Amino acid sequence: SDVKKMQDELSEKYYWSSFGEDGLRIAAVLDGTNREDEIKCFAIWHKYLDNSLSFPIKAVVSESEENDKIKEGTNVIISSLSKVDESYGILAAITFKGVKSEFPLCDLEVLDNNSASYQSINDYIVWFANR
């Protein structure tokens, strides 16, 4: 039982290391947080991103549901982060064609892949997809 307990502790501690550099950055954001506590993880990501992103951010919808008014490939402007939704994660306040709306951050891709915002949001997306 001690071996199993140690395996579980090490697995938790080094889970993100298999994701390379992305994983190192994700682990730094969530340092010491139980990865199964999604509500706490979302709160940490929200605070981290809110402090590290420079708004407005030009983005494109990378994924959308069939009944969404905003379709895949639509260019949008992220003006801020709004709230956390248990199903969709962090919601971004966006504008498209002059209309304000909310959209899951995990379904947006920053257009300027050289910006710090790109890296931070991409790390969140990797985390969201693998949580």
C-alpha positions as MATLAB code, in Angstrom:
seq = 'SDVKKMQDELSEKYYWSSFGEDGLRIAAVLDGTNREDEIKCFAIWHKYLDNSLSFPIKAVVSESEENDKIKEGTNVIISSLSKVDESYGILAAITFKGVKSEFPLCDLEVLDNNSASYQSINDYIVWFANR';
ca = [
       0.000    0.000    0.000;
       2.952    2.355    0.644;
       4.272    1.701   -2.867;
       0.850    2.429   -4.382;
       0.551    5.626   -2.340;
       4.004    6.775   -3.487;
       3.176    5.920   -7.110;
       0.012    8.004   -6.883;
       1.896   10.949   -5.359;
       4.624   10.830   -8.025;
       2.098   10.371  -10.801;
       0.217   13.467   -9.590;
       3.407   15.507   -9.210;
       4.831   14.643  -12.641;
       1.633   14.181  -14.669;
       2.225   17.225  -16.885;
       5.921   16.443  -17.554;
       4.922   14.119  -20.415;
       3.546   17.180  -22.251;
       7.009   18.683  -22.794;
       7.431   22.455  -22.517;
       3.656   22.972  -22.528;
       3.438   20.629  -19.559;
       6.151   22.483  -17.649;
       4.279   25.762  -18.060;
       0.960   24.123  -17.101;
       2.540   22.568  -14.003;
       3.933   25.981  -13.035;
       0.473   27.566  -13.268;
      -1.185   24.803  -11.255;
       1.739   24.302   -8.862;
       0.645   21.997   -6.040;
      -3.041   22.003   -7.018;
      -4.878   18.685   -7.093;
      -5.595   18.255  -10.815;
      -8.870   16.489  -10.024;
     -10.236   19.619   -8.319;
     -11.411   21.194  -11.582;
     -13.235   24.099   -9.937;
     -10.049   25.183   -8.170;
      -7.993   24.621  -11.341;
     -10.423   26.773  -13.350;
     -10.167   29.518  -10.729;
      -6.363   29.407  -10.855;
      -6.354   29.506  -14.663;
      -8.833   32.396  -14.677;
      -6.684   34.437  -12.285;
      -3.454   33.575  -14.122;
      -4.855   34.429  -17.551;
      -6.596   37.583  -16.346;
      -3.245   38.813  -14.992;
      -1.113   37.742  -17.960;
      -3.194   38.523  -21.043;
      -3.160   41.866  -22.844;
      -6.613   42.730  -24.158;
      -7.981   43.129  -26.769;
      -6.822   39.921  -28.477;
      -7.607   38.990  -32.071;
      -8.685   35.355  -32.330;
     -10.499   32.900  -34.548;
     -13.110   30.334  -33.577;
     -11.343   26.976  -33.838;
     -14.337   24.855  -32.886;
     -18.071   25.427  -32.618;
     -21.220   23.418  -32.176;
     -23.703   23.064  -35.022;
     -26.295   25.353  -33.454;
     -23.809   28.085  -32.471;
     -24.400   31.465  -34.090;
     -20.637   31.917  -34.234;
     -19.193   29.379  -36.658;
     -15.747   27.841  -36.943;
     -13.372   30.176  -38.772;
     -15.078   33.367  -37.547;
     -12.681   36.120  -36.482;
     -13.470   37.629  -33.096;
     -11.968   40.062  -30.600;
     -11.469   38.856  -27.027;
     -12.051   41.860  -24.773;
     -11.807   40.098  -21.387;
     -12.457   36.888  -19.520;
     -15.955   36.759  -18.113;
     -16.632   33.739  -15.919;
     -16.111   30.021  -15.432;
     -18.704   27.551  -16.620;
     -18.466   23.984  -15.292;
     -19.088   22.507  -18.762;
     -17.248   24.936  -21.030;
     -14.490   26.214  -18.755;
     -13.418   29.831  -18.919;
     -15.718   31.982  -21.027;
     -14.247   34.873  -22.966;
     -16.119   38.103  -23.592;
     -15.893   38.513  -27.358;
     -17.075   40.820  -30.092;
     -17.817   39.760  -33.661;
     -19.506   41.901  -36.272;
     -20.196   44.482  -33.573;
     -22.111   41.996  -31.398;
     -20.912   41.196  -27.874;
     -21.128   37.623  -26.689;
     -19.430   34.974  -24.556;
     -17.571   31.993  -25.994;
     -15.506   29.169  -24.487;
     -11.853   30.199  -24.421;
     -10.862   26.612  -25.207;
     -12.537   26.977  -28.634;
     -10.631   30.113  -29.641;
      -7.186   30.427  -31.191;
      -5.133   33.596  -30.925;
      -4.210   34.843  -34.395;
      -0.776   36.247  -33.471;
       1.161   33.109  -32.599;
       4.188   35.208  -31.573;
       2.345   36.971  -28.767;
       2.525   36.085  -25.074;
      -1.273   35.835  -25.138;
      -1.019   33.047  -27.718;
       1.232   30.950  -25.492;
      -0.825   31.479  -22.331;
      -4.145   30.685  -23.996;
      -2.655   27.701  -25.834;
      -1.361   26.299  -22.518;
      -4.870   26.637  -21.078;
      -6.310   24.847  -24.136;
      -3.821   21.976  -23.756;
      -4.717   21.725  -20.060;
      -8.464   21.883  -20.781;
      -8.258   19.096  -23.366;
      -6.198   16.839  -21.085;
      -7.577   17.565  -17.639;
];
